[in-house]
mmCIF file of C-alpha atoms (C1' of nucleotides) and ligand atoms in Angstrom:
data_model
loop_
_atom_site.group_PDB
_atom_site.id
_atom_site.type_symbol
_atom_site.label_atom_id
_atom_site.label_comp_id
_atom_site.label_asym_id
_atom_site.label_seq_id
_atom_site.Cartn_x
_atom_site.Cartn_y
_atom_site.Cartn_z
ATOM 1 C CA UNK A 10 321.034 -34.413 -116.602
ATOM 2 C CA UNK A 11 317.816 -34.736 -115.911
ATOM 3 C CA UNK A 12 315.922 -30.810 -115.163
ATOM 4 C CA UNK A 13 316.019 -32.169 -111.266
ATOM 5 C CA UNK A 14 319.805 -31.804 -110.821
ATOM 6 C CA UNK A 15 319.614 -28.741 -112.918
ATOM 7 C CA UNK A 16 319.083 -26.731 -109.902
ATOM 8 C CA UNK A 17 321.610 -27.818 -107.757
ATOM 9 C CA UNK A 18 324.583 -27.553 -110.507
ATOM 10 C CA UNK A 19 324.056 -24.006 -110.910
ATOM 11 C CA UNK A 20 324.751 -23.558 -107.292
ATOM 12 C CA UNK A 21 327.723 -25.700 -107.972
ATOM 13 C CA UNK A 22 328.406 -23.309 -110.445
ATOM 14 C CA UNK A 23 327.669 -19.947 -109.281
ATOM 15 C CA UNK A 24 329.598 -21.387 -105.774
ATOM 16 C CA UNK A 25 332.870 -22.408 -107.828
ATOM 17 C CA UNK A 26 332.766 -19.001 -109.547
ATOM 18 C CA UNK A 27 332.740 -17.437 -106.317
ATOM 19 C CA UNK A 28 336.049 -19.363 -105.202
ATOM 20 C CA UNK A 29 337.714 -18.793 -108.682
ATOM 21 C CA UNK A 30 336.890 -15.280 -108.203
ATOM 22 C CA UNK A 31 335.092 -15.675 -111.457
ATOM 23 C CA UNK A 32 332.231 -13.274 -111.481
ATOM 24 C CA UNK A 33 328.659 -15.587 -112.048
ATOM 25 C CA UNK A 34 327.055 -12.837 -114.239
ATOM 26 C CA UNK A 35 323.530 -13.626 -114.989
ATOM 27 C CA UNK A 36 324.850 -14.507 -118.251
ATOM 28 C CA UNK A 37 327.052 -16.808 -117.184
ATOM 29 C CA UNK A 38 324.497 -18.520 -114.784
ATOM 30 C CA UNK A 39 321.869 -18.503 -117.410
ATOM 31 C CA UNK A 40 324.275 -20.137 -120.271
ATOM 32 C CA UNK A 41 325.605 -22.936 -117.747
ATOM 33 C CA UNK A 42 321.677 -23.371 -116.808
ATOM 34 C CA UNK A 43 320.296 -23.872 -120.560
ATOM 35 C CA UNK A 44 323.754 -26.487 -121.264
ATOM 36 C CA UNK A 45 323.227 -28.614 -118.052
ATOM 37 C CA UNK A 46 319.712 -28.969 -118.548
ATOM 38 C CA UNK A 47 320.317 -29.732 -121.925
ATOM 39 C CA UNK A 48 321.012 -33.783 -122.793
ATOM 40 C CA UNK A 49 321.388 -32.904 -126.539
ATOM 41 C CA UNK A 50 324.825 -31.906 -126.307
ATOM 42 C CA UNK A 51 324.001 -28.573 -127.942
ATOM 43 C CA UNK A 52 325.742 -26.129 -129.876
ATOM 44 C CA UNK A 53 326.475 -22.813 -129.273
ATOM 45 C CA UNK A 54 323.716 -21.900 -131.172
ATOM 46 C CA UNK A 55 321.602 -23.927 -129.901
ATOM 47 C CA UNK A 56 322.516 -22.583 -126.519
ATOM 48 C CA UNK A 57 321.881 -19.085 -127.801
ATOM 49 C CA UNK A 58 318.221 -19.552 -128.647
ATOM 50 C CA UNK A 59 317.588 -21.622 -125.311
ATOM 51 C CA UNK A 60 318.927 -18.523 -123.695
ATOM 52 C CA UNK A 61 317.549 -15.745 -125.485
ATOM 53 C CA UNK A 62 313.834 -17.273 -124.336
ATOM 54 C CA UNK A 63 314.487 -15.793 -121.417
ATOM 55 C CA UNK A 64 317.248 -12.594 -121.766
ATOM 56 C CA UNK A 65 316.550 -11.832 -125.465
ATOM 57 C CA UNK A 66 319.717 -9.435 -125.316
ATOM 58 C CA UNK A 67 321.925 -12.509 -125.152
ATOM 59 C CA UNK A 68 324.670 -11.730 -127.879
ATOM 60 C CA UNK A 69 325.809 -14.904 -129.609
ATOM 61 C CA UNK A 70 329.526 -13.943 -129.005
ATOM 62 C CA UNK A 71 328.512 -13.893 -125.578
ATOM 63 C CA UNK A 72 327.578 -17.736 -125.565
ATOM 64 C CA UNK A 73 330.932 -18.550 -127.119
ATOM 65 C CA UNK A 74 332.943 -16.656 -124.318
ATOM 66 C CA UNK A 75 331.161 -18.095 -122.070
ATOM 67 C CA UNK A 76 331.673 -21.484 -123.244
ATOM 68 C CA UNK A 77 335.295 -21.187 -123.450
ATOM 69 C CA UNK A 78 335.035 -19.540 -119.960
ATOM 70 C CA UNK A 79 333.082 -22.906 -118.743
ATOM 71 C CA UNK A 80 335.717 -25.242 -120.263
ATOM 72 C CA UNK A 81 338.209 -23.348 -118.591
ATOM 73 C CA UNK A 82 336.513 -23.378 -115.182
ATOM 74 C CA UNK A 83 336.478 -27.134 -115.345
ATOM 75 C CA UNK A 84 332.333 -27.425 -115.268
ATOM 76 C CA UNK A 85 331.927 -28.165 -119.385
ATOM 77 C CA UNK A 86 334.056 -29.749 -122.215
ATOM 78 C CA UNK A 87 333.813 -29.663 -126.200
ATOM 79 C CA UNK A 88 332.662 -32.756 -127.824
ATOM 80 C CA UNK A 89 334.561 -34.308 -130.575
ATOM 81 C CA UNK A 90 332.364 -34.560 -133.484
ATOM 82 C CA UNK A 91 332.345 -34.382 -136.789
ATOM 83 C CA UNK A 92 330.172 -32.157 -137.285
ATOM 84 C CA UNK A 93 330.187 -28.229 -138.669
ATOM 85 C CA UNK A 94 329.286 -26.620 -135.064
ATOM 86 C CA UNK A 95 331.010 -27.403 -131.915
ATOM 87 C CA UNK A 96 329.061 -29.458 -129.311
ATOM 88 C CA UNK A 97 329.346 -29.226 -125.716
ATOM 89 C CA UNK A 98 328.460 -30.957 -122.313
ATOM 90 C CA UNK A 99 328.386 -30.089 -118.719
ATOM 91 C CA UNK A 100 328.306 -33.516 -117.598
ATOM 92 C CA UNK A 101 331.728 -33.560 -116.067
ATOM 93 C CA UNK A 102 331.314 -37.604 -114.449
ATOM 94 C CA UNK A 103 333.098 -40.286 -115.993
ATOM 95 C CA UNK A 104 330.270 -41.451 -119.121
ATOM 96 C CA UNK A 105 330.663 -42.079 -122.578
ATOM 97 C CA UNK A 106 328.862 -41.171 -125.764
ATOM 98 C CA UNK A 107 326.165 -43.066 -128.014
ATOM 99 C CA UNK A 108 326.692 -40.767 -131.737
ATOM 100 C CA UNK A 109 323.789 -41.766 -134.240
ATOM 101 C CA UNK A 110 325.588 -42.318 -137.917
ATOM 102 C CA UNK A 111 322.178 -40.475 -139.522
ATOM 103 C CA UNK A 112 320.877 -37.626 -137.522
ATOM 104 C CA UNK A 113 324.279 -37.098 -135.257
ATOM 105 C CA UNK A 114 322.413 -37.177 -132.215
ATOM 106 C CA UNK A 115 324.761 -37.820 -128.823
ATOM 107 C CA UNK A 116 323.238 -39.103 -125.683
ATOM 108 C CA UNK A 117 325.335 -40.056 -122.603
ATOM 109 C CA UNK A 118 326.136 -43.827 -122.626
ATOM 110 C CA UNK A 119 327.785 -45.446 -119.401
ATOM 111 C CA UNK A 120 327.637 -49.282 -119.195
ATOM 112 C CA UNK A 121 329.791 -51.667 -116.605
ATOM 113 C CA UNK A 122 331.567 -53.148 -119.193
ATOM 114 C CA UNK A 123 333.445 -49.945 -119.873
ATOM 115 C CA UNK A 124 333.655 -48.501 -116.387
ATOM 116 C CA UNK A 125 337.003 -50.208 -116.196
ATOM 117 C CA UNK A 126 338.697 -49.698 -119.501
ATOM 118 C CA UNK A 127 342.286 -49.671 -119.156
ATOM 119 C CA UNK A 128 344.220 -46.375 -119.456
ATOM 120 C CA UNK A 129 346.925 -48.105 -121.580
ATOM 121 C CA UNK A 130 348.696 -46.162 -124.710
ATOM 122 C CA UNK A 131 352.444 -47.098 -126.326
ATOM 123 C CA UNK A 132 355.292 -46.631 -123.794
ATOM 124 C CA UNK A 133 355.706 -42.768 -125.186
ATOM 125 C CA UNK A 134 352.660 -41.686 -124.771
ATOM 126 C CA UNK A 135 351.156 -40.446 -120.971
ATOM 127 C CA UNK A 136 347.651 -40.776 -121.277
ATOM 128 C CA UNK A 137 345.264 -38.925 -119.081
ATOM 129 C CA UNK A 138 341.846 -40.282 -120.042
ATOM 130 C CA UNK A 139 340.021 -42.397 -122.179
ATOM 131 C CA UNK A 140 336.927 -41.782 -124.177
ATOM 132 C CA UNK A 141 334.777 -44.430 -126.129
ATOM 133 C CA UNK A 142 331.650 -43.522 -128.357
ATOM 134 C CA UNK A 143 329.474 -46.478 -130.135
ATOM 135 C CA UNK A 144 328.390 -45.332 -133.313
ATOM 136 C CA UNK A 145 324.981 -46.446 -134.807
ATOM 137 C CA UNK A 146 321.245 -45.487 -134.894
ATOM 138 C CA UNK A 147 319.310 -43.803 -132.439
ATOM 139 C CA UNK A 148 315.941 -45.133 -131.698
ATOM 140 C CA UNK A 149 314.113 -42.538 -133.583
ATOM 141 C CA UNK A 150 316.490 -42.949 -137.148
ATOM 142 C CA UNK A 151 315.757 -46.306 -136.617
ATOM 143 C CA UNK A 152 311.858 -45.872 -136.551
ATOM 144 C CA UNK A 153 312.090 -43.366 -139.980
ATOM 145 C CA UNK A 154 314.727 -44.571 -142.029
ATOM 146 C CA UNK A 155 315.830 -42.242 -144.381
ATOM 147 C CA UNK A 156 312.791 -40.890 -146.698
ATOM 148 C CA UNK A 157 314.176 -42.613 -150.051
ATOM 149 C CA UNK B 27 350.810 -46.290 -143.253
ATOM 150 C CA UNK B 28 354.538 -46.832 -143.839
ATOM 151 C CA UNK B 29 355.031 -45.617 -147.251
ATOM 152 C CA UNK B 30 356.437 -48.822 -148.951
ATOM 153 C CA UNK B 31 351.899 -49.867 -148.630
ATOM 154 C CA UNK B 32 351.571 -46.369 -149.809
ATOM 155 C CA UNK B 33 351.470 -47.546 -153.703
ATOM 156 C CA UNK B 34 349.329 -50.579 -152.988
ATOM 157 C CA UNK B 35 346.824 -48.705 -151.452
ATOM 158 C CA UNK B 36 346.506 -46.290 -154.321
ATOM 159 C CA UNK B 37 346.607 -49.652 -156.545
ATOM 160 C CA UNK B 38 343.399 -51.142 -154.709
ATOM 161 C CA UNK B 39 341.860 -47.580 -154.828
ATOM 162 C CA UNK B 40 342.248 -47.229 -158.604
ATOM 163 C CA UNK B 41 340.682 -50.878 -159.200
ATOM 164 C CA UNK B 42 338.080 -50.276 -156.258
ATOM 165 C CA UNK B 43 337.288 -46.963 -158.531
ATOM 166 C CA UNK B 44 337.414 -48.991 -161.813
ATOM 167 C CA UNK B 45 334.816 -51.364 -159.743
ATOM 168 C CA UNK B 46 332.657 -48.716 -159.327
ATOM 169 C CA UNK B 47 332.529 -46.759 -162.295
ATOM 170 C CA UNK B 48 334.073 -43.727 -160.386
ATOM 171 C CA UNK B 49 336.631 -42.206 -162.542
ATOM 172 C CA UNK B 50 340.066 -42.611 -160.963
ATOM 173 C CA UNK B 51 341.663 -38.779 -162.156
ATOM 174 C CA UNK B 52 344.799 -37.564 -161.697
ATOM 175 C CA UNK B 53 343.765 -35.589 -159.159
ATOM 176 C CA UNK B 54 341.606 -38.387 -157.011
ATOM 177 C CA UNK B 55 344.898 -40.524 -157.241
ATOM 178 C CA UNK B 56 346.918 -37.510 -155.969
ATOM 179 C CA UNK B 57 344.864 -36.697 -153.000
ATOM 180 C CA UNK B 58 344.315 -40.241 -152.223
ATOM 181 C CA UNK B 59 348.309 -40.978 -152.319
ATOM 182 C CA UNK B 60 348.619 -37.841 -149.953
ATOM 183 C CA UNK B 61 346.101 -39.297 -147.459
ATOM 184 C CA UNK B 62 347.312 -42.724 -147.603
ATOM 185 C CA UNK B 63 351.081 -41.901 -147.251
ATOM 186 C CA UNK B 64 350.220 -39.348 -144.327
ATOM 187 C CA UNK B 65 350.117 -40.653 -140.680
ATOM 188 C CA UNK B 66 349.081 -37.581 -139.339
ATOM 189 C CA UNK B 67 345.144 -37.392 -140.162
ATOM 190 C CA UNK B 68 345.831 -34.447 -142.702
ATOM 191 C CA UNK B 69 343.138 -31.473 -142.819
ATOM 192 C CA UNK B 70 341.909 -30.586 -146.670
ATOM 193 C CA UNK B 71 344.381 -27.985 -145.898
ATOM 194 C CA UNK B 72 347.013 -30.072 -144.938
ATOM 195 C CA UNK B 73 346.037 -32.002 -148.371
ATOM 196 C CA UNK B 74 345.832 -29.382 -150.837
ATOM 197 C CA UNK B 75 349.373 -28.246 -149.447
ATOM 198 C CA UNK B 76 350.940 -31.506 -150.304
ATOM 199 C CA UNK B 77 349.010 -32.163 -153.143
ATOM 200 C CA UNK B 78 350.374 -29.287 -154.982
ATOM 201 C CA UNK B 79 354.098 -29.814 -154.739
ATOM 202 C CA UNK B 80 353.666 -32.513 -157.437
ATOM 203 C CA UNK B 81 350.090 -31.097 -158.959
ATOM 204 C CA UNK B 82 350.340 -27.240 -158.703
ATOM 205 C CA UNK B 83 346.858 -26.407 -160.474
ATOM 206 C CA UNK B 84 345.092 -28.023 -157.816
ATOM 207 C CA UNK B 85 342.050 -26.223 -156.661
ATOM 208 C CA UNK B 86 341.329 -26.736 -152.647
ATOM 209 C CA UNK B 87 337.476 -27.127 -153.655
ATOM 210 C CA UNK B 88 338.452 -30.311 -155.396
ATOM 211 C CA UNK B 89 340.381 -31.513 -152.121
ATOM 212 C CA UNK B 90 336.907 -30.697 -150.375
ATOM 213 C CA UNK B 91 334.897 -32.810 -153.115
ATOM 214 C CA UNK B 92 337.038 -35.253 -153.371
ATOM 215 C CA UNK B 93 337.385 -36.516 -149.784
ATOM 216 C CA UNK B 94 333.169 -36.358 -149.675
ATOM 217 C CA UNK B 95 334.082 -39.047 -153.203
ATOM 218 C CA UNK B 96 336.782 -40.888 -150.924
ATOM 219 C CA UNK B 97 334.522 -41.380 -147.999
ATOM 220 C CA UNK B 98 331.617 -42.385 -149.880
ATOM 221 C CA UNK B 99 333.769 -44.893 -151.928
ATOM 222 C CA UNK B 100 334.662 -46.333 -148.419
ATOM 223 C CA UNK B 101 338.534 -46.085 -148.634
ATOM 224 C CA UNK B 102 338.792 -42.831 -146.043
ATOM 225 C CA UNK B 103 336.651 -41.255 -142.966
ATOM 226 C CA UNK B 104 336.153 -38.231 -141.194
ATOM 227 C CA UNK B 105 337.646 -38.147 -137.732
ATOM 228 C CA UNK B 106 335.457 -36.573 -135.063
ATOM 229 C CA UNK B 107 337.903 -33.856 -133.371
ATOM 230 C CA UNK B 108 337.439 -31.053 -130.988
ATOM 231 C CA UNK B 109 339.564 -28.882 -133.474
ATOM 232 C CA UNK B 110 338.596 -26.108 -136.088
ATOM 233 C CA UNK B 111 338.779 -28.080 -139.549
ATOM 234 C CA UNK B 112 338.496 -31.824 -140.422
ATOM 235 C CA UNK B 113 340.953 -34.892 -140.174
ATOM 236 C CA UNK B 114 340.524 -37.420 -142.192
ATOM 237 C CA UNK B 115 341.874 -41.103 -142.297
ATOM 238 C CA UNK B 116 342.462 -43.656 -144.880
ATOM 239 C CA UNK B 117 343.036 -46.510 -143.031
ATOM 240 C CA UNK B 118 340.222 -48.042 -142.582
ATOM 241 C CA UNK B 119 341.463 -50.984 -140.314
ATOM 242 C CA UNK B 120 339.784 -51.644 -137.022
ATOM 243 C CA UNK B 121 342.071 -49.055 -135.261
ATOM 244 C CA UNK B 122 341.733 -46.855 -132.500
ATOM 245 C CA UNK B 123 343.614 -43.194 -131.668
ATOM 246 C CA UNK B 124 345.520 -41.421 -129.494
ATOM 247 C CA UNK B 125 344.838 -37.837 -129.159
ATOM 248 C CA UNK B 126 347.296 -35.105 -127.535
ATOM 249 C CA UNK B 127 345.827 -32.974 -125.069
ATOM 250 C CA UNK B 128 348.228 -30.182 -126.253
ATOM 251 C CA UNK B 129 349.254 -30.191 -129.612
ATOM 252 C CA UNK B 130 346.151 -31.663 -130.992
ATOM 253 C CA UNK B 131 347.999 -34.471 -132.744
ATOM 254 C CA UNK B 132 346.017 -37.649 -133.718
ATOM 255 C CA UNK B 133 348.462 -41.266 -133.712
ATOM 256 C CA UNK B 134 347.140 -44.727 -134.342
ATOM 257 C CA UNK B 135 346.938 -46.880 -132.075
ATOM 258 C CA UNK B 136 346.131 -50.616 -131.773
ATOM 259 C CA UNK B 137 346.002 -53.091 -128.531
ATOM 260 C CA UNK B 138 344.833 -56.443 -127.885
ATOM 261 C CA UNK B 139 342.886 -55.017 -124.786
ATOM 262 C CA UNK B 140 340.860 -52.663 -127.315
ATOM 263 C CA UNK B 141 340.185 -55.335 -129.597
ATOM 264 C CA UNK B 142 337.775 -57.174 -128.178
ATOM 265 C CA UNK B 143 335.685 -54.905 -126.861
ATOM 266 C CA UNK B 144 332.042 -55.431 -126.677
ATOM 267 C CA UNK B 145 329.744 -53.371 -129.085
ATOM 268 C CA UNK B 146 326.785 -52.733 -126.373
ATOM 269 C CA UNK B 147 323.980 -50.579 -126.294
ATOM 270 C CA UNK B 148 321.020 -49.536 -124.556
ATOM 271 C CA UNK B 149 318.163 -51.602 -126.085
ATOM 272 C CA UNK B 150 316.592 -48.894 -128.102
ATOM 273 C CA UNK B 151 320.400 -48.173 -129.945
ATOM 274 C CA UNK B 152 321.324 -50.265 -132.512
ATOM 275 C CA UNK B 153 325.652 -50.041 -132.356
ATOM 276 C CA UNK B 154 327.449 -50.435 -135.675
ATOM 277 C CA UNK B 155 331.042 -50.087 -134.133
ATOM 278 C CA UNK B 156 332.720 -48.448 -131.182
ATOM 279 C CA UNK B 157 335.869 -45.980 -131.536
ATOM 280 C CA UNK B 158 337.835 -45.861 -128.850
ATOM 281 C CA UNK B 159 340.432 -42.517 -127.882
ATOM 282 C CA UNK B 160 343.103 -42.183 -125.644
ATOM 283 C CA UNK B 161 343.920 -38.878 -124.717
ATOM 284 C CA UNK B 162 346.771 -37.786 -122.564
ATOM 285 C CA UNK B 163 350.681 -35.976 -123.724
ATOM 286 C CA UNK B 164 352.350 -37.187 -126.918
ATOM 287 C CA UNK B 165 355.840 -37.823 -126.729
ATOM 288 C CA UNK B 166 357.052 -34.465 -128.539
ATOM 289 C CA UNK B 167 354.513 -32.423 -125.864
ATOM 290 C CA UNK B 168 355.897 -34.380 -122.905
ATOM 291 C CA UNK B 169 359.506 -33.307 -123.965
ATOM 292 C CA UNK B 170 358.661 -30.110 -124.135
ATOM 293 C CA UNK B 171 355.994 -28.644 -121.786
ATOM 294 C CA UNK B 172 354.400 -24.718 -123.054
ATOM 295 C CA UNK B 173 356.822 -22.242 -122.558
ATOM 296 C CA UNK B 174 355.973 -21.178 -119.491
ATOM 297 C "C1'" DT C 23 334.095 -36.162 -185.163
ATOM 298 C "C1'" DT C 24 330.350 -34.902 -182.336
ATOM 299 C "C1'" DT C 25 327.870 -35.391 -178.218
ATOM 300 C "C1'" DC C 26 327.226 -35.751 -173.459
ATOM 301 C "C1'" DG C 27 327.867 -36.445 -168.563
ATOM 302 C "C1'" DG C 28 330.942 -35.914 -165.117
ATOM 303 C "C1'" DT C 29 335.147 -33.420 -163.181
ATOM 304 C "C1'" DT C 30 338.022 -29.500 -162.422
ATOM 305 C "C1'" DG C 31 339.483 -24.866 -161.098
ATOM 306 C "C1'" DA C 32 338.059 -20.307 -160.114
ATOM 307 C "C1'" DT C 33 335.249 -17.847 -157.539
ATOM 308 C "C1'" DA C 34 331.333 -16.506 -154.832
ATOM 309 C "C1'" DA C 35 328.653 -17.525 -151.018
ATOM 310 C "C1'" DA C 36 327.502 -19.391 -146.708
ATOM 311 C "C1'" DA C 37 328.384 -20.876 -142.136
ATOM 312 C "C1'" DA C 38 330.950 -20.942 -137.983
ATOM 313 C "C1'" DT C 39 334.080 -18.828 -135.012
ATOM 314 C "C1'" DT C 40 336.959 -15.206 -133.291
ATOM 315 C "C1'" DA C 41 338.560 -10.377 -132.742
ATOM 316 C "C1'" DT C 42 337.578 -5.627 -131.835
ATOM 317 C "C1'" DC C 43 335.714 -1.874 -129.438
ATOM 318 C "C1'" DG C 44 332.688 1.358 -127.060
ATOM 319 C "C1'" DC C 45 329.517 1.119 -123.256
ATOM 320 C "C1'" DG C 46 327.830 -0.102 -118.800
ATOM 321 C "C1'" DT C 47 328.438 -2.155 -114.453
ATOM 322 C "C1'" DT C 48 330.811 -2.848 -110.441
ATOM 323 C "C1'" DA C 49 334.490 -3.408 -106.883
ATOM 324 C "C1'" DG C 50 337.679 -0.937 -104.629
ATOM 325 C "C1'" DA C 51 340.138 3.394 -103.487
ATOM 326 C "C1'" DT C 52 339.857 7.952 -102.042
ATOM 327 C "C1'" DA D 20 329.443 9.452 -101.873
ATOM 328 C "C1'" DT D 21 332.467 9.994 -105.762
ATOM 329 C "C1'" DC D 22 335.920 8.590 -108.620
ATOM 330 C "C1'" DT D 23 338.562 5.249 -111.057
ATOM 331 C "C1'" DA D 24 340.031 1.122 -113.134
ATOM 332 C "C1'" DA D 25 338.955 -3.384 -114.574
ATOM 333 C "C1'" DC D 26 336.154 -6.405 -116.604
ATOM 334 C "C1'" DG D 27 332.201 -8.316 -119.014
ATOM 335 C "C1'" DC D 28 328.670 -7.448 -122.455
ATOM 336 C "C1'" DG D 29 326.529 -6.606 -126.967
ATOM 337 C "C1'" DA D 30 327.211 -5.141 -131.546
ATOM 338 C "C1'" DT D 31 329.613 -5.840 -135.310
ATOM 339 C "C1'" DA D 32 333.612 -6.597 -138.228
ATOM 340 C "C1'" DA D 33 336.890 -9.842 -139.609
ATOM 341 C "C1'" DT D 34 338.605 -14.336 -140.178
ATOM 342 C "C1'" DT D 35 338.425 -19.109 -141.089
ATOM 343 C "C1'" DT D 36 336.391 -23.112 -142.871
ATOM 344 C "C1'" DT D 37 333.330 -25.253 -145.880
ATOM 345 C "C1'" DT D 38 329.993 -25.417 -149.560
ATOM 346 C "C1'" DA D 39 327.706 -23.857 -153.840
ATOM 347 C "C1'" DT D 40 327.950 -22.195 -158.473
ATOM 348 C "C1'" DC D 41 329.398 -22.287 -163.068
ATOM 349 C "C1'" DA D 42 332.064 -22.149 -167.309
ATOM 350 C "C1'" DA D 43 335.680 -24.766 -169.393
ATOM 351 C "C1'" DC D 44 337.592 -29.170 -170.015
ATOM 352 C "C1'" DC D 45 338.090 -34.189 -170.663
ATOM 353 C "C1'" DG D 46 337.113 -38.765 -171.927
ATOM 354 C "C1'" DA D 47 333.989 -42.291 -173.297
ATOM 355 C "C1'" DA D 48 330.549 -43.501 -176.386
ATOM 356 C "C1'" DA D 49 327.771 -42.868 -180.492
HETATM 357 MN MN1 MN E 3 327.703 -36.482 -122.411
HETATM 358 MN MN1 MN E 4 343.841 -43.487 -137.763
HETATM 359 ZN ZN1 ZN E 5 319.446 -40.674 -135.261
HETATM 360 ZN ZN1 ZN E 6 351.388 -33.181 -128.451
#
DNA sequence: TTTCGGTTGATAAAAATTATCGCGTTAGAT
DNA sequence: ATCTAACGCGATAATTTTTATCAACCGAAA
């Protein structure tokens, strides 16, 4: 998302609320601003010292409402990782996920050859999407490999 | 893993541990035979539960340091989830998943379509391997939708 | 048999997440 | 304008998950 856009999906945001009858507490707005100008897929803690730079009585618990508020609204989704802190992104289009095997490090990936992935899955299962991350190493792990 | 491969999977882990100078205890052998006879991409939890119908003094920090020992050895990994403790997974096949929307349950699943997909990048990524997950309703969720 | 390095189980500690609750703000009713 | 009720917020406690610590134990090797 580059800091462009930013602008315009917080109107997005604050518009949906609005229909939703979701109140867009400055809170709220200033949470969904730091995660979709974000492209680190960030944690909630992450999130929480983005936001505090500029309301430093942002309580963590806060953050995590408000992501579970977000998700629920439609405009954000938890990342699968595995990692030991939840990871989110508010880039709701279609895109899948480059994951560095050394520093865990997620950047958006979206490539022609998997636009059209089949939604296929055995006869009892309905799927509803598909997701596909390439695992490897990011340009910078690959630059400083691991200080041995 | 049907269980009739259950007991030559432990069989190639005890010689793969033999290989390696890693002592193959009682306990490694348990919590190996657990994960390799489970299709269900047990949590430690999960594990340590199962581990101690037939091994009751088992401690659920050596489930924890013992899956670290089976996914260094190579013979089990860490599935990236959205959930609140870790899956983990020892077949180590080329396989992909499918992932219920509602219950959280992970399945294997395999299809010619999936195999051959291409492991691209963007030029400054170097890819290792791509994991591919369908989510959608598993059959158990489909027959019965939340209680509304 | 003694020694020694690695493993286990018990437990403490740390880290992440969720629950609780009083306060403040606000929308709506009076 | 005032009152009231509902809801969100921040502080903090509690819970859950995972990791660190450490003494006892075990097995291989001397
Ligand atoms: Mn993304
Ligand atoms: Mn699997
Ligand atoms: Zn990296
Ligand atoms: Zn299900």
């Amino acid at each position: 998302m580059s800091s462009q856009f930013t602008g315009a999906m917080v109107q997005r945001f604050v518009d949906l609320c609005r229909d939703r009858g979701t109140p867009a507490t400055p809170q709220r707005i200033e949470i969904y601003r730091a995660l979709a100008g974000s492209e680190a897929h960030p944690t909630p803690e992450m999130l929480y010292d983005q936001v505090r730079l500029s309301m430093p009585s942002m309580s963590l618990a806060t953050v995590y409402k408000t992501l579970d508020t977000l998700v629920a609204l439609g405009v954000a989704s938890e990342i699968a990782t595995t990692g030991d802190a939840k990871r989110y992104d508010a880039n709701m289009e279609q895109h899948h996920h480059l994951v560095c095997t050394q520093c865990h490090s997620i950047s958006d990936f979206r490539a022609p050859a998997f636009e059209r992935i089949p939604l296929i899955a055995p006869e009892d299962f309905t799927p509803e999407f598909v997701s596909i991350r390439v695992h490897g190493l990011c340009k910078k792990c690959k630059a400083s490999p691991p200080h041995s």
